[in-house]
PDB file of C-alpha atoms in Angstrom:
ATOM      1  CA  UNK A  29     125.017  80.762 106.286  1.00 42.00           C
ATOM      2  CA  UNK A  30     124.489  82.726 109.466  1.00 44.00           C
ATOM      3  CA  UNK A  31     120.866  83.591 110.092  1.00 47.00           C
ATOM      4  CA  UNK A  32     119.371  80.767 108.013  1.00 57.00           C
ATOM      5  CA  UNK A  33     117.146  78.322 109.839  1.00 63.00           C
ATOM      6  CA  UNK A  34     117.891  74.637 109.545  1.00 76.00           C
ATOM      7  CA  UNK A  35     115.324  72.885 107.349  1.00 75.00           C
ATOM      8  CA  UNK A  36     113.784  69.433 107.224  1.00 75.00           C
ATOM      9  CA  UNK A  37     114.495  67.988 103.793  1.00 70.00           C
ATOM     10  CA  UNK A  38     111.372  65.856 103.807  1.00 68.00           C
ATOM     11  CA  UNK A  39     108.786  68.639 104.171  1.00 65.00           C
ATOM     12  CA  UNK A  40     111.125  71.614 103.494  1.00 66.00           C
ATOM     13  CA  UNK A  41     109.855  73.423 106.582  1.00 69.00           C
ATOM     14  CA  UNK A  42     112.198  74.908 109.202  1.00 72.00           C
ATOM     15  CA  UNK A  43     112.895  72.168 111.748  1.00 73.00           C
ATOM     16  CA  UNK A  44     111.390  74.379 114.424  1.00 70.00           C
ATOM     17  CA  UNK A  45     108.006  73.978 112.724  1.00 74.00           C
ATOM     18  CA  UNK A  46     108.458  70.541 111.106  1.00 77.00           C
ATOM     19  CA  UNK A  47     105.400  68.263 111.365  1.00 76.00           C
ATOM     20  CA  UNK A  48     106.985  65.087 109.965  1.00 76.00           C
ATOM     21  CA  UNK A  49     106.991  63.432 113.399  1.00 76.00           C
ATOM     22  CA  UNK A  50     103.185  63.371 113.234  1.00 77.00           C
ATOM     23  CA  UNK A  51     103.028  61.629 109.837  1.00 81.00           C
ATOM     24  CA  UNK A  52     101.752  58.062 109.996  1.00 83.00           C
ATOM     25  CA  UNK A  53     103.243  55.560 107.533  1.00 89.00           C
ATOM     26  CA  UNK A  54     100.163  54.073 105.915  1.00 93.00           C
ATOM     27  CA  UNK A  55     100.384  51.236 103.397  1.00 94.00           C
ATOM     28  CA  UNK A  56      97.736  51.163 100.665  1.00 95.00           C
ATOM     29  CA  UNK A  57      96.991  49.057  97.597  1.00 94.00           C
ATOM     30  CA  UNK A  58      96.138  52.238  95.746  1.00 96.00           C
ATOM     31  CA  UNK A  59      99.011  54.334  94.424  1.00 98.00           C
ATOM     32  CA  UNK A  60      98.674  58.066  94.911  1.00 98.00           C
ATOM     33  CA  UNK A  61     100.580  60.384  92.577  1.00 98.00           C
ATOM     34  CA  UNK A  62     100.831  63.999  93.725  1.00 97.00           C
ATOM     35  CA  UNK A  63     101.491  66.500  90.960  1.00 96.00           C
ATOM     36  CA  UNK A  64     102.564  69.718  92.610  1.00 93.00           C
ATOM     37  CA  UNK A  65     102.561  73.083  90.872  1.00 91.00           C
ATOM     38  CA  UNK A  66     105.882  74.967  91.339  1.00 88.00           C
ATOM     39  CA  UNK A  67     104.030  77.787  93.115  1.00 81.00           C
ATOM     40  CA  UNK A  68     102.682  75.274  95.629  1.00 72.00           C
ATOM     41  CA  UNK A  69     106.193  73.857  96.050  1.00 68.00           C
ATOM     42  CA  UNK A  70     107.282  77.219  97.431  1.00 61.00           C
ATOM     43  CA  UNK A  71     104.518  77.329 100.044  1.00 61.00           C
ATOM     44  CA  UNK A  72     106.531  75.519 102.670  1.00 54.00           C
ATOM     45  CA  UNK A  73     104.454  77.007 105.488  1.00 51.00           C
ATOM     46  CA  UNK A  74     101.084  75.600 104.463  1.00 55.00           C
ATOM     47  CA  UNK A  75     101.525  72.856 101.884  1.00 74.00           C
ATOM     48  CA  UNK A  76      99.574  69.654 102.579  1.00 85.00           C
ATOM     49  CA  UNK A  77     100.847  67.770  99.527  1.00 88.00           C
ATOM     50  CA  UNK A  78     104.040  66.942 101.414  1.00 87.00           C
ATOM     51  CA  UNK A  79     102.092  65.606 104.380  1.00 88.00           C
ATOM     52  CA  UNK A  80     100.078  63.390 102.047  1.00 93.00           C
ATOM     53  CA  UNK A  81     103.178  62.043 100.334  1.00 93.00           C
ATOM     54  CA  UNK A  82     105.119  61.529 103.567  1.00 90.00           C
ATOM     55  CA  UNK A  83     102.225  59.608 105.120  1.00 92.00           C
ATOM     56  CA  UNK A  84     101.446  57.270 102.220  1.00 95.00           C
ATOM     57  CA  UNK A  85     104.088  54.635 101.530  1.00 95.00           C
ATOM     58  CA  UNK A  86     102.641  53.902  98.094  1.00 97.00           C
ATOM     59  CA  UNK A  87     102.842  57.435  96.748  1.00 97.00           C
ATOM     60  CA  UNK A  88     105.069  59.529  94.514  1.00 97.00           C
ATOM     61  CA  UNK A  89     105.371  63.293  94.215  1.00 95.00           C
ATOM     62  CA  UNK A  90     106.460  65.327  91.191  1.00 96.00           C
ATOM     63  CA  UNK A  91     106.764  69.095  90.734  1.00 94.00           C
ATOM     64  CA  UNK A  92     105.918  70.687  87.408  1.00 95.00           C
ATOM     65  CA  UNK A  93     103.247  72.018  85.068  1.00 96.00           C
ATOM     66  CA  UNK A  94     103.377  70.014  81.843  1.00 97.00           C
ATOM     67  CA  UNK A  95     103.655  66.267  82.532  1.00 98.00           C
ATOM     68  CA  UNK A  96     102.888  65.189  78.965  1.00 98.00           C
ATOM     69  CA  UNK A  97     106.307  63.646  78.397  1.00 98.00           C
ATOM     70  CA  UNK A  98     107.177  62.894  82.026  1.00 98.00           C
ATOM     71  CA  UNK A  99     108.670  59.395  81.866  1.00 98.00           C
ATOM     72  CA  UNK A 100     107.693  58.200  85.352  1.00 98.00           C
ATOM     73  CA  UNK A 101     104.178  59.663  85.178  1.00 98.00           C
ATOM     74  CA  UNK A 102     103.572  57.864  81.880  1.00 98.00           C
ATOM     75  CA  UNK A 103     104.946  54.613  83.310  1.00 98.00           C
ATOM     76  CA  UNK A 104     102.446  54.789  86.155  1.00 98.00           C
ATOM     77  CA  UNK A 105      99.559  55.589  83.801  1.00 98.00           C
ATOM     78  CA  UNK A 106     100.446  52.517  81.760  1.00 97.00           C
ATOM     79  CA  UNK A 107     100.967  50.158  84.712  1.00 97.00           C
ATOM     80  CA  UNK A 108      97.806  50.993  86.693  1.00 97.00           C
ATOM     81  CA  UNK A 109      94.118  51.614  86.273  1.00 97.00           C
ATOM     82  CA  UNK A 110      94.776  55.324  86.484  1.00 97.00           C
ATOM     83  CA  UNK A 111      92.336  58.079  87.457  1.00 97.00           C
ATOM     84  CA  UNK A 112      92.667  61.771  88.160  1.00 97.00           C
ATOM     85  CA  UNK A 113      90.814  63.392  91.047  1.00 96.00           C
ATOM     86  CA  UNK A 114      89.142  66.145  89.087  1.00 91.00           C
ATOM     87  CA  UNK A 115      85.469  67.189  89.267  1.00 87.00           C
ATOM     88  CA  UNK A 116      83.510  66.973  86.030  1.00 89.00           C
ATOM     89  CA  UNK A 117      80.132  65.826  84.737  1.00 89.00           C
ATOM     90  CA  UNK A 118      81.644  62.512  83.612  1.00 92.00           C
ATOM     91  CA  UNK A 119      83.609  61.851  86.808  1.00 95.00           C
ATOM     92  CA  UNK A 120      83.103  58.595  88.703  1.00 96.00           C
ATOM     93  CA  UNK A 121      81.589  59.749  91.977  1.00 97.00           C
ATOM     94  CA  UNK A 122      83.100  57.528  94.674  1.00 97.00           C
ATOM     95  CA  UNK A 123      80.364  58.482  97.097  1.00 96.00           C
ATOM     96  CA  UNK A 124      77.824  56.519  95.075  1.00 95.00           C
ATOM     97  CA  UNK A 125      79.790  54.481  92.528  1.00 96.00           C
ATOM     98  CA  UNK A 126      82.382  51.730  92.795  1.00 95.00           C
ATOM     99  CA  UNK A 127      85.117  52.008  90.156  1.00 93.00           C
ATOM    100  CA  UNK A 128      85.429  49.090  87.754  1.00 89.00           C
ATOM    101  CA  UNK A 129      88.357  46.854  88.624  1.00 85.00           C
ATOM    102  CA  UNK A 130      90.748  44.899  86.457  1.00 91.00           C
ATOM    103  CA  UNK A 131      93.840  42.865  87.268  1.00 92.00           C
ATOM    104  CA  UNK A 132      95.703  46.146  87.796  1.00 94.00           C
ATOM    105  CA  UNK A 133      95.770  48.164  90.998  1.00 94.00           C
ATOM    106  CA  UNK A 134      94.369  51.687  90.978  1.00 96.00           C
ATOM    107  CA  UNK A 135      96.498  54.827  90.732  1.00 98.00           C
ATOM    108  CA  UNK A 136      94.938  58.178  91.576  1.00 98.00           C
ATOM    109  CA  UNK A 137      96.572  61.395  90.417  1.00 98.00           C
ATOM    110  CA  UNK A 138      96.128  64.383  92.718  1.00 97.00           C
ATOM    111  CA  UNK A 139      96.886  67.905  91.528  1.00 95.00           C
ATOM    112  CA  UNK A 140      98.279  69.896  94.437  1.00 91.00           C
ATOM    113  CA  UNK A 141      97.692  73.536  93.536  1.00 86.00           C
ATOM    114  CA  UNK A 142      95.226  76.376  93.678  1.00 82.00           C
ATOM    115  CA  UNK A 143      92.207  75.854  91.437  1.00 79.00           C
ATOM    116  CA  UNK A 144      93.598  78.183  88.745  1.00 85.00           C
ATOM    117  CA  UNK A 145      96.997  76.460  88.780  1.00 89.00           C
ATOM    118  CA  UNK A 146      95.377  73.017  88.814  1.00 89.00           C
ATOM    119  CA  UNK A 147      93.515  73.863  85.602  1.00 89.00           C
ATOM    120  CA  UNK A 148      96.815  75.039  84.099  1.00 93.00           C
ATOM    121  CA  UNK A 149      98.437  71.652  84.831  1.00 95.00           C
ATOM    122  CA  UNK A 150      95.416  69.823  83.430  1.00 92.00           C
ATOM    123  CA  UNK A 151      95.360  71.886  80.214  1.00 93.00           C
ATOM    124  CA  UNK A 152      99.118  71.569  79.629  1.00 96.00           C
ATOM    125  CA  UNK A 153      99.387  67.839  80.420  1.00 97.00           C
ATOM    126  CA  UNK A 154      97.870  65.985  77.478  1.00 97.00           C
ATOM    127  CA  UNK A 155      98.372  62.593  79.137  1.00 97.00           C
ATOM    128  CA  UNK A 156      96.300  63.612  82.148  1.00 97.00           C
ATOM    129  CA  UNK A 157      93.433  64.710  79.897  1.00 95.00           C
ATOM    130  CA  UNK A 158      93.021  61.109  78.733  1.00 95.00           C
ATOM    131  CA  UNK A 159      92.498  59.762  82.255  1.00 97.00           C
ATOM    132  CA  UNK A 160      89.004  59.060  83.609  1.00 96.00           C
ATOM    133  CA  UNK A 161      87.946  61.550  86.266  1.00 96.00           C
ATOM    134  CA  UNK A 162      87.178  60.665  89.854  1.00 96.00           C
ATOM    135  CA  UNK A 163      85.306  62.756  92.408  1.00 95.00           C
ATOM    136  CA  UNK A 164      83.341  62.518  95.638  1.00 95.00           C
ATOM    137  CA  UNK A 165      80.492  64.382  97.287  1.00 92.00           C
ATOM    138  CA  UNK A 166      80.866  65.813 100.761  1.00 86.00           C
ATOM    139  CA  UNK A 167      79.102  68.183 103.111  1.00 78.00           C
ATOM    140  CA  UNK A 168      82.285  68.674 105.128  1.00 78.00           C
ATOM    141  CA  UNK A 169      84.020  72.015 105.280  1.00 74.00           C
ATOM    142  CA  UNK A 170      87.782  72.230 105.291  1.00 72.00           C
ATOM    143  CA  UNK A 171      89.516  72.490 108.652  1.00 62.00           C
ATOM    144  CA  UNK A 172      92.031  74.762 106.907  1.00 62.00           C
ATOM    145  CA  UNK A 173      91.100  77.786 109.020  1.00 56.00           C
ATOM    146  CA  UNK A 174      94.144  79.790 107.999  1.00 53.00           C
ATOM    147  CA  UNK A 175      93.445  79.514 104.282  1.00 54.00           C
ATOM    148  CA  UNK A 176      90.426  80.764 102.373  1.00 54.00           C
ATOM    149  CA  UNK A 177      88.939  78.043 100.146  1.00 50.00           C
ATOM    150  CA  UNK A 178      87.476  79.024  96.741  1.00 49.00           C
ATOM    151  CA  UNK A 179      84.160  77.358  97.596  1.00 50.00           C
ATOM    152  CA  UNK A 180      82.500  76.162 100.790  1.00 50.00           C
ATOM    153  CA  UNK A 181      83.146  72.427 100.411  1.00 53.00           C
ATOM    154  CA  UNK A 182      86.603  72.559  98.799  1.00 74.00           C
ATOM    155  CA  UNK A 183      89.081  70.466 100.762  1.00 87.00           C
ATOM    156  CA  UNK A 184      92.866  70.518 100.951  1.00 87.00           C
ATOM    157  CA  UNK A 185      94.920  67.789  99.263  1.00 91.00           C
ATOM    158  CA  UNK A 186      95.348  65.760 102.440  1.00 92.00           C
ATOM    159  CA  UNK A 187      91.675  66.099 103.407  1.00 93.00           C
ATOM    160  CA  UNK A 188      90.594  65.000  99.914  1.00 94.00           C
ATOM    161  CA  UNK A 189      92.905  61.989 100.074  1.00 96.00           C
ATOM    162  CA  UNK A 190      91.410  61.027 103.430  1.00 95.00           C
ATOM    163  CA  UNK A 191      87.911  61.102 101.925  1.00 95.00           C
ATOM    164  CA  UNK A 192      88.996  59.037  98.909  1.00 96.00           C
ATOM    165  CA  UNK A 193      90.646  56.374 101.061  1.00 96.00           C
ATOM    166  CA  UNK A 194      87.547  56.081 103.250  1.00 95.00           C
ATOM    167  CA  UNK A 195      85.334  55.603 100.197  1.00 96.00           C
ATOM    168  CA  UNK A 196      87.684  53.080  98.567  1.00 96.00           C
ATOM    169  CA  UNK A 197      87.648  51.101 101.803  1.00 95.00           C
ATOM    170  CA  UNK A 198      83.855  51.230 101.865  1.00 95.00           C
ATOM    171  CA  UNK A 199      83.776  49.807  98.319  1.00 96.00           C
ATOM    172  CA  UNK A 200      86.072  46.956  99.360  1.00 94.00           C
ATOM    173  CA  UNK A 201      88.868  48.168  97.073  1.00 94.00           C
ATOM    174  CA  UNK A 202      91.196  49.418  99.800  1.00 94.00           C
ATOM    175  CA  UNK A 203      92.327  48.199 103.197  1.00 91.00           C
ATOM    176  CA  UNK A 204      94.725  49.779 105.649  1.00 89.00           C
ATOM    177  CA  UNK A 205      95.668  49.915 109.285  1.00 88.00           C
ATOM    178  CA  UNK A 206      92.718  51.685 110.912  1.00 87.00           C
ATOM    179  CA  UNK A 207      94.739  52.884 113.908  1.00 86.00           C
ATOM    180  CA  UNK A 208      97.322  54.557 111.681  1.00 87.00           C
ATOM    181  CA  UNK A 209      94.626  55.916 109.394  1.00 91.00           C
ATOM    182  CA  UNK A 210      92.937  57.609 112.349  1.00 89.00           C
ATOM    183  CA  UNK A 211      96.109  59.724 112.641  1.00 90.00           C
ATOM    184  CA  UNK A 212      96.370  60.523 108.920  1.00 92.00           C
ATOM    185  CA  UNK A 213      95.267  64.142 109.351  1.00 92.00           C
ATOM    186  CA  UNK A 214      97.311  64.731 112.504  1.00 90.00           C
ATOM    187  CA  UNK A 215     100.205  66.628 110.815  1.00 87.00           C
ATOM    188  CA  UNK A 216      97.624  68.812 109.088  1.00 88.00           C
ATOM    189  CA  UNK A 217      95.887  69.650 112.367  1.00 87.00           C
ATOM    190  CA  UNK A 218      99.208  70.262 114.112  1.00 86.00           C
ATOM    191  CA  UNK A 219     100.274  72.636 111.325  1.00 84.00           C
ATOM    192  CA  UNK A 220      97.066  74.635 111.701  1.00 82.00           C
ATOM    193  CA  UNK A 221      97.496  74.731 115.465  1.00 84.00           C
ATOM    194  CA  UNK A 222     101.092  75.925 115.093  1.00 82.00           C
ATOM    195  CA  UNK A 223     100.211  78.663 112.607  1.00 78.00           C
ATOM    196  CA  UNK A 224      97.265  79.911 114.665  1.00 78.00           C
ATOM    197  CA  UNK A 225      99.688  80.376 117.559  1.00 80.00           C
ATOM    198  CA  UNK A 226     101.921  82.437 115.281  1.00 74.00           C
ATOM    199  CA  UNK A 227      98.991  84.543 114.138  1.00 71.00           C
ATOM    200  CA  UNK A 228      97.935  85.231 117.713  1.00 72.00           C
ATOM    201  CA  UNK A 229     101.458  85.977 118.900  1.00 65.00           C
ATOM    202  CA  UNK A 230     102.080  89.741 118.718  1.00 59.00           C
ATOM    203  CA  UNK A 231     105.831  89.082 118.557  1.00 60.00           C
ATOM    204  CA  UNK A 232     105.478  86.797 115.546  1.00 55.00           C
ATOM    205  CA  UNK A 233     106.419  87.854 112.018  1.00 55.00           C
ATOM    206  CA  UNK A 234     103.587  85.770 110.548  1.00 52.00           C
ATOM    207  CA  UNK A 235     101.797  88.817 109.164  1.00 46.00           C
ATOM    208  CA  UNK A 236     101.050  87.005 105.926  1.00 48.00           C
ATOM    209  CA  UNK A 237      98.448  84.840 107.597  1.00 45.00           C
ATOM    210  CA  UNK A 238      95.136  86.522 108.219  1.00 47.00           C
ATOM    211  CA  UNK A 239      92.262  85.352 110.306  1.00 44.00           C
ATOM    212  CA  UNK A 240      89.337  84.012 108.322  1.00 43.00           C
ATOM    213  CA  UNK A 241      86.204  86.096 108.700  1.00 40.00           C
TER     214      UNK A 241
END
């Protein structure tokens, strides 16, 4: 239709602002499963779950809220030593603790949503509640300058995945191409750079994005 901008059907962004060219194809032993809330699915301008999925060969992405009876999700839970990246008192802290290993590879479930929506997915999905929790400790602050984080050290999905992969490699559980991994966050940085230009452009319609104070 006239007036519609052509979209990239990998990241769902307009091709004029598509960042897929910056995504590195990184092979990992660990499977990453990105569970995206429908509200996050609509945030085509600032969603990092797509970047994470497009960069990791061994990853799958599903959109929904209640994954209790999701066939593929349950297959993965059964086939892998499955964890969910979710902070709790009982979580295995990767910063200090190496996860126990079996003959199975590890699968890590990532909830891609705001904190309130992430809790909604966790409460609704009974199968996810049975998974052991995984977390990490960091003093880093998110580079997501265009988005206010709920707390100081909260990271975006792609930043959290980067931290997890680094820690798994440190524990000897993961290995990957270091050169490609160095570029893992590149689409994220390029997106921020692009949106900051829109914010600073007086002719831009990007009024939704506000400068962080």
